[in-house]
Coordinates of C-alpha atoms in Angstrom, one line a residue:
Chain A
X9 CA -83.4 40.9 9.6
X10 CA -84.5 42.1 13.2
X11 CA -82.9 42.1 16.4
X12 CA -83.5 38.5 17.7
X13 CA -82.4 36.7 14.0
X14 CA -79.5 38.3 13.4
X15 CA -78.5 37.1 17.2
X16 CA -79.7 33.7 16.0
X17 CA -77.7 33.7 12.9
X18 CA -74.5 35.0 14.9
X19 CA -74.7 32.5 17.8
X20 CA -75.0 30.3 14.5
X21 CA -72.0 31.5 12.7
X22 CA -70.1 31.5 16.3
X23 CA -71.0 27.5 16.8
X24 CA -69.6 26.7 13.5
X25 CA -66.3 28.5 13.9
X26 CA -66.0 26.6 17.4
X27 CA -67.0 23.4 16.1
X28 CA -64.2 23.7 13.2
X29 CA -61.7 24.9 15.4
X30 CA -62.8 21.7 17.9
X31 CA -62.2 19.8 14.8
X32 CA -59.1 21.2 13.7
X33 CA -57.8 20.9 17.3
X34 CA -58.8 17.4 17.6
X35 CA -57.4 16.1 14.3
X36 CA -53.9 18.3 15.3
X37 CA -54.1 16.1 18.9
X38 CA -54.6 13.3 17.0
X39 CA -51.5 13.6 14.5
X40 CA -49.6 14.6 17.2
X41 CA -50.4 11.7 19.0
X42 CA -49.9 9.2 15.9
X43 CA -46.5 11.3 15.3
X44 CA -45.2 10.7 19.2
X45 CA -46.7 6.9 18.9
X46 CA -44.8 6.2 15.6
X47 CA -42.9 8.8 14.0
X48 CA -42.8 7.2 10.7
X49 CA -46.5 7.9 9.9
X50 CA -45.9 10.3 7.7
X51 CA -43.2 8.6 5.7
X52 CA -43.6 8.0 2.2
X53 CA -42.0 4.9 0.8
X54 CA -38.8 5.9 0.3
X55 CA -36.2 3.0 -0.6
X56 CA -33.3 5.0 0.1
X57 CA -34.2 5.3 3.5
X58 CA -33.4 2.3 5.5
X59 CA -35.7 0.9 8.3
X60 CA -33.8 0.8 11.3
X61 CA -35.9 -0.1 14.3
X62 CA -35.5 2.0 17.4
X63 CA -37.2 2.6 20.5
X64 CA -37.2 6.4 21.1
X65 CA -34.1 7.9 19.2
X66 CA -34.3 11.0 22.0
X67 CA -34.6 8.7 25.2
X68 CA -33.4 11.2 28.1
X69 CA -32.4 9.0 31.1
X70 CA -30.8 10.9 34.3
X71 CA -30.1 14.2 32.6
X72 CA -28.6 12.1 29.6
X73 CA -29.1 11.9 26.1
X74 CA -28.9 8.5 25.5
X75 CA -28.5 8.1 21.7
X76 CA -25.6 10.7 21.9
X77 CA -24.7 10.9 25.6
X78 CA -25.2 14.5 25.6
X79 CA -26.4 16.5 28.8
X80 CA -29.8 17.3 28.6
X81 CA -30.5 21.2 28.3
X82 CA -31.3 24.4 26.3
X83 CA -30.2 23.4 22.7
X84 CA -29.8 20.0 23.3
X85 CA -31.5 18.7 19.7
X86 CA -30.0 21.5 17.9
X87 CA -26.5 20.1 18.8
X88 CA -27.8 16.2 18.3
X89 CA -29.4 17.1 14.3
X90 CA -26.4 19.6 13.5
X91 CA -23.4 18.2 15.0
X92 CA -23.5 14.2 15.4
X93 CA -24.3 13.6 11.5
X94 CA -20.7 13.3 10.4
X95 CA -18.8 12.6 13.4
X96 CA -19.5 11.3 16.9
X97 CA -20.6 13.0 20.1
X98 CA -17.8 11.9 21.5
X99 CA -15.6 14.1 19.9
X100 CA -18.0 17.1 21.3
X101 CA -17.5 16.1 24.6
X102 CA -14.3 15.4 24.8
X103 CA -13.5 18.8 23.8
X104 CA -13.6 22.3 26.1
X105 CA -13.7 25.3 24.4
X106 CA -14.7 29.1 24.8
X107 CA -17.5 30.8 22.5
X108 CA -15.3 32.0 20.2
X109 CA -12.9 29.1 19.8
X110 CA -16.0 26.9 19.0
X111 CA -17.3 29.3 16.5
X112 CA -13.7 29.7 14.7
X113 CA -13.9 25.4 14.8
X114 CA -17.4 25.8 13.3
X115 CA -16.1 28.0 10.7
X116 CA -13.4 25.4 9.8
X117 CA -15.7 22.7 9.6
X118 CA -17.8 24.5 7.2
X119 CA -14.7 25.5 5.2
X120 CA -13.2 21.7 5.1
X121 CA -15.6 18.9 6.4
X122 CA -19.0 20.3 4.4
X123 CA -20.9 21.7 7.5
X124 CA -23.7 23.4 6.2
X125 CA -24.8 26.9 7.4
X126 CA -26.3 26.7 10.6
X127 CA -28.2 29.8 10.8
X128 CA -29.8 30.9 14.1
X129 CA -28.8 27.6 15.1
X130 CA -25.3 28.5 15.8
X131 CA -25.3 30.8 18.4
X132 CA -27.9 28.4 20.2
X133 CA -25.6 25.3 19.9
X134 CA -22.4 27.1 21.0
X135 CA -24.0 28.3 24.1
X136 CA -25.4 24.8 24.9
X137 CA -21.4 23.7 24.7
X138 CA -19.9 26.5 26.7
X139 CA -22.5 26.3 29.1
X140 CA -22.5 22.5 29.6
X141 CA -18.8 21.7 28.4
X142 CA -17.0 24.8 29.7
X143 CA -13.2 24.2 30.2
X144 CA -11.2 23.1 32.9
X145 CA -8.0 24.5 34.3
X146 CA -5.4 22.2 34.2
X147 CA -2.4 24.3 34.7
X148 CA 1.0 22.7 33.7
X149 CA 0.2 19.5 35.4
X150 CA -2.6 17.9 37.1
X151 CA -2.5 15.5 40.3
X152 CA -3.0 11.8 38.9
X153 CA -6.8 11.0 39.3
X154 CA -9.0 8.0 39.4
X155 CA -6.0 5.7 40.4
X156 CA -7.5 2.5 41.1
X157 CA -5.4 0.6 43.8
X158 CA -4.6 -2.9 43.9
X159 CA -2.2 -5.4 45.3
X160 CA 0.5 -5.8 43.2
X161 CA 0.9 -9.6 43.1
X162 CA 4.7 -11.4 43.6
X163 CA 6.0 -12.0 39.9
Chain B
X13 CA -33.5 8.0 10.7
X14 CA -37.3 7.6 10.1
X15 CA -37.8 10.5 12.5
X16 CA -35.6 12.4 10.3
X17 CA -36.7 11.4 7.0
X18 CA -40.1 12.5 8.3
X19 CA -38.4 16.1 9.2
X20 CA -37.2 16.4 5.6
X21 CA -40.2 16.6 4.3
X22 CA -40.7 20.2 3.4
X23 CA -44.7 20.2 3.8
X24 CA -44.6 19.0 6.8
X25 CA -42.0 21.2 8.7
X26 CA -44.1 23.7 9.5
X27 CA -46.1 20.8 11.9
X28 CA -42.5 20.0 13.2
X29 CA -41.7 23.4 13.5
X30 CA -45.0 23.5 15.8
X31 CA -43.7 20.3 17.6
X32 CA -41.0 22.3 18.7
X33 CA -38.2 19.9 17.8
X34 CA -35.0 19.9 15.9
X35 CA -35.2 21.6 13.0
X36 CA -31.9 20.9 10.6
X37 CA -31.2 23.2 7.1
X38 CA -32.6 19.0 6.2
X39 CA -32.0 19.7 2.4
X40 CA -27.7 19.6 3.3
X41 CA -28.3 16.2 5.1
X42 CA -26.7 13.1 3.4
X43 CA -29.2 10.8 2.0
X44 CA -28.6 7.4 3.5
X45 CA -26.9 8.9 6.6
X46 CA -27.0 6.3 9.0
X47 CA -27.2 8.2 12.9
X48 CA -25.0 6.8 15.6
X49 CA -25.6 4.1 18.2
X50 CA -28.1 2.5 16.4
X51 CA -26.1 0.1 14.5
X52 CA -22.5 0.2 16.0
X53 CA -20.7 -3.0 16.3
X54 CA -18.6 -4.3 19.4
X55 CA -15.1 -2.1 18.3
X56 CA -13.1 -4.7 20.3
X57 CA -14.8 -7.5 18.6
X58 CA -14.6 -6.2 15.5
X59 CA -11.1 -4.7 15.6
X60 CA -10.2 -7.5 17.9
X61 CA -8.4 -5.3 20.7
X62 CA -8.1 -5.3 23.9
X63 CA -11.0 -4.8 26.5
X64 CA -9.2 -2.3 28.2
X65 CA -8.6 -0.4 25.4
X66 CA -10.5 3.1 25.7
X67 CA -12.5 4.3 22.7
X68 CA -12.4 8.2 22.4
X69 CA -14.8 8.5 19.3
X70 CA -16.7 5.9 17.3
X71 CA -17.1 8.1 14.1
X72 CA -14.6 8.3 12.8
X73 CA -12.9 5.7 14.7
X74 CA -10.2 6.5 17.6
X75 CA -9.0 4.2 20.0
X76 CA -6.1 4.3 22.4
X77 CA -3.9 1.9 24.4
X78 CA -3.2 2.6 28.3
X79 CA 0.0 2.4 29.7
X80 CA 0.0 -1.2 31.0
X81 CA -1.4 -2.7 27.6
X82 CA 1.6 -1.4 25.7
X83 CA 4.4 -4.3 27.8
X84 CA 5.2 -5.9 25.1
X85 CA 8.3 -5.5 23.6
X86 CA 6.7 -5.7 19.8
X87 CA 3.0 -4.4 20.3
X88 CA 0.3 -6.7 19.1
X89 CA -2.7 -5.5 17.2
X90 CA -4.9 -6.0 20.5
X91 CA -3.2 -3.0 22.2
X92 CA -2.3 -0.9 19.0
X93 CA -4.6 2.3 19.4
X94 CA -6.4 3.6 16.2
X95 CA -6.4 6.6 15.0
X96 CA -8.6 7.1 11.9
X97 CA -9.7 10.5 10.3
X98 CA -11.9 8.9 7.7
X99 CA -14.4 5.9 7.6
X100 CA -12.6 2.6 6.7
X101 CA -13.0 1.8 3.4
X102 CA -15.9 -0.6 2.9
X103 CA -15.1 -2.8 0.2
X104 CA -11.4 -3.9 -0.5
X105 CA -10.6 -5.6 -3.6
X106 CA -7.0 -6.8 -2.8
X107 CA -6.4 -8.8 -6.4
X108 CA -7.5 -5.6 -8.1
X109 CA -5.6 -3.1 -5.6
X110 CA -3.2 -1.0 -7.5
X111 CA -0.6 1.5 -6.1
X112 CA 0.1 4.2 -8.5
X113 CA 3.6 6.4 -8.3
X114 CA 2.8 9.7 -9.9
X115 CA 3.0 13.8 -9.4
X116 CA 4.8 16.5 -10.8
X117 CA 8.2 15.2 -10.0
X118 CA 7.7 11.2 -11.5
X119 CA 10.0 10.5 -14.3
X120 CA 7.6 7.9 -15.5
X121 CA 4.3 7.6 -14.0
X122 CA 3.8 3.9 -12.7
X123 CA 1.0 1.4 -11.5
X124 CA 1.7 -1.4 -9.5
X125 CA -0.5 -4.8 -8.0
X126 CA 0.4 -5.8 -4.7
X127 CA 1.9 -9.1 -6.2
X128 CA 4.3 -6.6 -8.8
X129 CA 5.2 -4.9 -5.5
X130 CA 5.6 -8.0 -3.4
X131 CA 7.8 -10.1 -6.1
X132 CA 9.6 -6.9 -7.5
X133 CA 10.9 -5.9 -4.8
X134 CA 13.1 -6.8 -2.1
X135 CA 11.3 -7.1 1.4
X136 CA 12.5 -6.0 4.7
X137 CA 11.1 -6.0 8.3
X138 CA 11.8 -3.5 11.1
X139 CA 10.3 -2.8 14.2
X140 CA 8.8 1.0 13.7
X141 CA 7.5 3.3 16.4
X142 CA 4.6 5.3 15.3
X143 CA 3.0 7.8 17.8
X144 CA 0.1 10.1 17.2
X145 CA 0.8 13.2 16.8
X146 CA -1.8 14.2 19.6
X147 CA -0.5 11.6 22.1
X148 CA -0.8 13.6 25.5
X149 CA -3.1 16.2 23.9
X150 CA -5.8 15.8 27.1
X151 CA -3.0 17.8 29.6
X152 CA -2.9 21.1 27.4
X153 CA -4.5 23.8 29.4
X154 CA -6.1 25.8 27.5
X155 CA -7.4 22.6 26.3
X156 CA -6.7 21.9 22.4
X157 CA -9.2 20.9 20.0
X158 CA -9.6 17.2 18.8
X159 CA -9.4 13.6 20.1
X160 CA -8.5 13.7 24.0
X161 CA -5.5 11.3 23.8
X162 CA -3.6 10.7 27.4
X163 CA -0.7 8.7 26.8
X164 CA -1.7 5.3 24.6
X165 CA -1.7 6.5 21.4
X166 CA 1.9 4.9 20.6
X167 CA 2.8 1.3 19.6
X168 CA 6.0 -0.3 18.4
X169 CA 4.7 -3.0 16.0
X170 CA 7.0 -5.5 13.6
X171 CA 6.4 -4.0 9.8
X172 CA 7.0 -5.9 6.4
X173 CA 7.3 -4.3 2.8
X174 CA 9.3 -3.3 0.5
X175 CA 11.1 0.0 0.8
X176 CA 9.2 3.2 -0.5
X177 CA 12.7 4.4 -2.0
X178 CA 12.6 1.3 -4.6
X179 CA 9.6 1.9 -5.6
X180 CA 10.1 5.6 -6.3
X181 CA 13.3 5.1 -7.8
X182 CA 12.0 2.4 -10.0
X183 CA 9.3 4.8 -11.4
X184 CA 12.2 7.6 -11.2
X185 CA 12.4 10.3 -9.2
X186 CA 12.9 14.2 -10.9
X187 CA 15.7 16.5 -9.5
X188 CA 12.9 18.9 -8.4
X189 CA 11.1 16.4 -5.9
X190 CA 10.1 17.8 -2.6
X191 CA 7.9 15.7 -1.1
X192 CA 6.0 12.8 -1.4
X193 CA 2.2 12.9 -0.4
X194 CA -0.1 9.8 -0.3
X195 CA -3.5 9.4 -1.5
X196 CA -5.7 6.9 0.1
X197 CA -9.3 4.4 0.0
X198 CA -10.8 5.9 3.1
X199 CA -14.2 7.8 3.0
X200 CA -14.6 11.2 4.2
X201 CA -16.6 11.7 7.2
X202 CA -19.0 13.5 5.2
X203 CA -19.0 11.3 2.7
X204 CA -18.1 13.7 0.1
X205 CA -16.4 11.4 -2.5
X206 CA -14.4 14.6 -3.9
X207 CA -13.0 15.0 -0.9
X208 CA -10.2 13.1 1.1
X209 CA -10.0 12.5 4.9
X210 CA -6.4 13.0 5.1
X211 CA -3.7 13.1 2.4
X212 CA 0.0 13.9 4.3
X213 CA 3.5 12.8 3.2
X214 CA 7.1 13.6 4.1
X215 CA 10.1 15.5 2.5
X216 CA 11.8 13.3 0.0
X217 CA 15.1 12.8 2.7
X218 CA 12.7 10.7 4.8
X219 CA 10.9 9.0 2.2
X220 CA 14.0 7.6 1.2
X221 CA 15.4 6.4 4.2
X222 CA 16.1 2.8 4.7
X223 CA 13.1 2.3 7.2
X224 CA 10.3 3.8 5.2
X225 CA 8.5 0.9 4.1
X226 CA 5.3 0.2 2.0
X227 CA 3.8 -2.4 4.3
X228 CA 2.0 -5.5 3.8
X229 CA 2.4 -7.3 7.1
X230 CA 2.1 -6.2 10.6
X231 CA 3.9 -8.5 12.8
X232 CA 4.0 -11.5 10.2
X233 CA 0.0 -11.4 9.0
X234 CA -1.7 -9.4 7.1
X235 CA -2.3 -6.0 8.2
X236 CA -5.4 -5.7 10.1
X237 CA -8.1 -3.4 8.3
X238 CA -8.1 -0.8 10.6
X239 CA -4.0 -0.6 10.4
X240 CA -4.4 -0.2 6.6
X241 CA -4.8 -3.4 4.7
X242 CA -3.8 -4.0 2.0
X243 CA -1.1 -1.5 1.9
X244 CA 0.3 0.8 4.5
X245 CA 3.1 3.7 4.4
X246 CA 5.1 3.2 7.6
X247 CA 7.5 5.9 8.7
X248 CA 8.7 5.5 12.1
X249 CA 9.6 8.2 14.1
X250 CA 7.2 10.7 12.4
X251 CA 3.7 11.9 13.4
X252 CA 1.7 8.5 12.9
X253 CA -0.4 10.6 10.2
X254 CA 2.7 10.3 8.2
X255 CA 2.4 6.5 7.8
X256 CA -1.2 6.6 5.5
X257 CA -3.1 3.6 5.7
X258 CA -5.2 1.9 2.7
X259 CA -2.8 3.1 0.2
X260 CA -3.4 3.6 -3.5
X261 CA -1.3 6.6 -4.7
X262 CA 2.0 8.4 -4.0
X263 CA 2.8 11.8 -5.9
X264 CA 6.5 12.5 -6.3
X265 CA 5.5 16.3 -5.4
X266 CA 7.7 19.4 -6.4
X267 CA 6.4 21.6 -3.8
X268 CA 5.4 20.6 0.1
X269 CA 2.5 18.5 -0.4
X270 CA -0.4 20.5 0.3
X271 CA -3.4 17.6 1.1
X272 CA -5.9 17.2 3.5
X273 CA -4.2 18.0 7.0
X274 CA -0.8 18.7 5.4
X275 CA -1.7 22.7 5.9
X276 CA -3.5 24.9 8.0
X277 CA -2.5 24.0 11.9
X278 CA -3.1 20.1 11.3
X279 CA -0.1 18.5 12.3
X280 CA 1.6 21.6 13.0
X281 CA 3.4 23.7 16.0
X282 CA 3.8 27.4 16.1
X283 CA 7.4 28.1 14.6
X284 CA 8.3 29.9 16.8
X285 CA 7.2 29.2 21.2
X286 CA 3.7 31.0 22.2
X287 CA 2.2 31.5 25.4
X288 CA -0.7 29.3 26.5
X289 CA -4.0 30.4 24.6
X290 CA -2.3 32.7 22.0
X291 CA -3.7 32.8 18.5
X292 CA -1.4 31.7 16.1
X293 CA -1.4 32.6 12.2
X294 CA -1.4 29.8 9.7
X295 CA 1.6 31.2 8.1
X296 CA 3.3 30.9 11.7
X297 CA 2.6 27.3 12.0
X298 CA 5.6 24.6 11.0
X299 CA 5.1 21.2 10.0
X300 CA 5.8 18.6 12.7
X301 CA 8.8 16.5 11.8
X302 CA 10.3 14.1 13.9
X303 CA 8.6 13.1 17.2
X304 CA 10.5 14.3 20.8
X305 CA 12.0 11.8 23.2
X306 CA 9.5 9.9 25.1
X307 CA 8.8 7.1 27.4
X308 CA 5.9 4.9 29.2
X309 CA 6.1 2.8 31.9
X310 CA 4.4 -0.3 31.1
X311 CA 4.7 -2.5 34.2
X312 CA 3.4 -2.2 36.7
X313 CA 0.3 -0.7 36.3
X314 CA -0.5 2.4 37.6
X315 CA -2.0 2.1 41.5
X316 CA 0.0 -0.7 43.0
X317 CA 0.1 -1.3 46.4
X318 CA 2.9 -3.2 47.8
X319 CA 4.1 -4.4 51.2
X320 CA 7.3 -2.3 53.1
X321 CA 11.0 -3.7 52.4
X322 CA 9.6 -5.0 48.8
X323 CA 11.3 -4.1 45.7
X324 CA 9.6 -2.9 43.1
X325 CA 10.9 -4.2 39.2
X326 CA 9.5 -1.4 36.9
X327 CA 10.2 -1.7 33.2
X328 CA 8.7 0.4 30.1
X329 CA 10.1 1.7 26.3
X330 CA 11.4 4.6 25.3
X331 CA 11.6 6.5 22.0
X332 CA 12.9 9.7 20.4
X333 CA 11.9 10.1 17.0
X334 CA 14.5 9.9 14.8
X335 CA 17.4 9.6 17.4
X336 CA 18.3 7.0 19.7
X337 CA 17.5 7.2 23.6
X338 CA 20.7 7.8 25.3
X339 CA 19.7 7.5 28.6
X340 CA 16.5 6.5 31.1
X341 CA 16.5 7.3 34.2
X342 CA 13.5 7.3 37.0
X343 CA 12.8 9.6 40.1
X344 CA 10.2 8.5 43.1
X345 CA 10.5 12.4 44.7
X346 CA 8.7 14.1 41.8
X347 CA 12.1 14.9 40.3
X348 CA 13.9 15.9 43.1
X349 CA 16.5 13.0 42.6
X350 CA 17.0 10.7 39.9
X351 CA 18.2 7.4 39.4
X352 CA 19.3 5.1 36.1
X353 CA 17.5 2.5 34.5
X354 CA 18.9 -0.2 32.5
X355 CA 18.2 0.9 28.7
X356 CA 18.5 -1.9 25.9
X357 CA 19.4 -0.5 22.2
X358 CA 16.7 -0.2 19.4
X359 CA 16.4 -3.5 17.6
X360 CA 16.7 -1.1 14.7
X361 CA 16.9 2.5 13.9
X362 CA 13.5 3.9 15.2
X363 CA 12.4 1.0 17.5
X364 CA 11.7 1.7 20.6
X365 CA 13.8 1.0 23.4
X366 CA 13.2 -1.1 26.4
X367 CA 14.3 -0.1 29.8
X368 CA 14.0 -1.6 33.4
X369 CA 14.9 -0.5 37.3
X370 CA 14.6 -2.1 40.7
X371 CA 13.4 0.5 43.1
X372 CA 13.5 0.3 47.1
X373 CA 11.0 2.6 48.8
X374 CA 12.3 4.3 51.8
X375 CA 8.9 4.6 53.9
X376 CA 5.5 3.7 53.8
X377 CA 3.0 5.9 51.9
X378 CA 1.9 7.3 48.7
X379 CA 4.9 7.9 45.9
X380 CA 4.7 8.7 42.0
X381 CA 7.2 6.9 39.9
X382 CA 8.4 9.2 37.3
X383 CA 10.1 8.2 34.1
X384 CA 12.5 10.6 32.1
X385 CA 14.1 9.7 29.0
X386 CA 17.3 11.6 27.2
X387 CA 18.0 11.2 23.7
X388 CA 21.1 11.0 21.6
X389 CA 21.7 14.8 21.4
X390 CA 20.8 15.7 25.0
X391 CA 17.4 16.9 25.3
X392 CA 15.1 14.8 27.9
X393 CA 11.5 14.6 28.8
X394 CA 10.4 18.0 30.7
X395 CA 8.2 17.3 33.8
X396 CA 5.8 19.5 33.3
X397 CA 3.8 20.3 30.3
X398 CA 6.3 21.0 27.0
X399 CA 5.1 24.4 24.7
X400 CA 1.4 25.1 24.6
X401 CA 0.6 24.6 20.8
X402 CA -3.2 25.6 19.2
X403 CA -3.5 21.9 18.5
X404 CA -2.2 20.4 21.4
X405 CA 0.5 18.1 19.8
X406 CA 4.0 16.6 20.9
X407 CA 3.6 16.3 24.5
X408 CA 6.2 14.5 25.9
X409 CA 5.9 15.5 29.5
X410 CA 7.4 12.6 31.5
X411 CA 4.8 9.7 32.2
X412 CA 3.7 8.8 35.7
X413 CA 2.3 5.9 37.8
X414 CA 1.0 5.5 41.5
X415 CA 2.3 3.3 44.0
X416 CA 1.3 2.7 48.0
X417 CA 3.5 1.3 49.8
X418 CA 2.0 -0.1 53.4

């Protein structure tokens, strides 16, 4: 093949490749859109799963993940998926621990509560917890707070 | 849930990764797991609780009272805290419910139907104080792990049942018996049927006390499901976790019972005092037995505003584990001076006692009323936090309410 022929061929090849990429891209976008629109679209029929009508399970309003009450921040979804299967998120948000104690707590849950290996998610989870729910100093006795004043009626 | 199902499809996991969503170690997730917040019933409706109760945890259920809700002399179900370690049994078949007495130190292992228990043994009724070992945990610094109870994980209700002693003796207690351990129908949070959420117990001496009951009635009614229907072990004055709910089996052990939440750090405190935040080896942790002396001002509710010159009548309850409360005092000057309260005798051993006082405030301003009980061995409640411990048990610091005089 001489010059112009080879060039034409290359253009054709490039055109095909680009078209292929574009089609693939459109398909991926389509799948993503379909998934976002209806997360159940890829489910096979599986009777062990009960269909529960839900809006957006991961709706965030004012920086709070609505389903769990957890603060939106880096690592949120790792915490939601690994830490709220067995117990309520309320057990997490009530507690204030440093990284060492959270790691000890995770080890305890793995030993006694059937928590799975968290892999590289453990660091993400612990970082989320110590950043968003840090320990507060309380001393030996805190001042009374959140007092709701009311007029005491005669008995 | 569907989303989770989707994520579990391994073939598509790469797709999920591309989306940047959560990747769980999905194979470990339980089948049929229902996410929280989707099918939650209203706990106040479900458990017939006062709307002012505070939900600390919804899986498992942990709900506490507030001081003013505990004003009744005998706590009604509506105001009783719920502390569950696992999931409430779903199906309770009362007609076929049985209690088995077994263990290394039982002479003859025996099984009783509920009807047999009710007819074969004499029934007794006692008012018994049950306080969660972790009541007051929220005040510890550094913070202690677990449900952050404030003051409301205590109640004193009237329980009716048979004496555990009578049932154990009917089966026969071998001479080497050390402890009893209960086994119940509740379900482990993970759903794992081979795991018990909690299986605690007490030494034989406590098990054989007159007031230690296998109860089937609470305040004259069937025990509500959340409190252990149809059969609950009730051991007043000890951490309420000894009073196992939904009891199916009691083992007479020849060793200290080693069931779930008997070992490690659960319901244990350092045998010797430690500095706040200290690390304590499991071997240096000792099982909590009798709860310490404590009291609660249940009237008025904190935050009362009154006119100068008006007397304030306060009332509340005081209890001291295995002991009786000998003295009850209040202070309106942060513990600088103390004045006596009227204190009643307990209705029976292990029942809380009631106190009243009439307070004059010298001047307008902000006050706190502090309450301090002293037990029959001279031990009083501390004004600041008692000894720090890793799990935040046994906070019996004085209860305080805020008052404004205008």
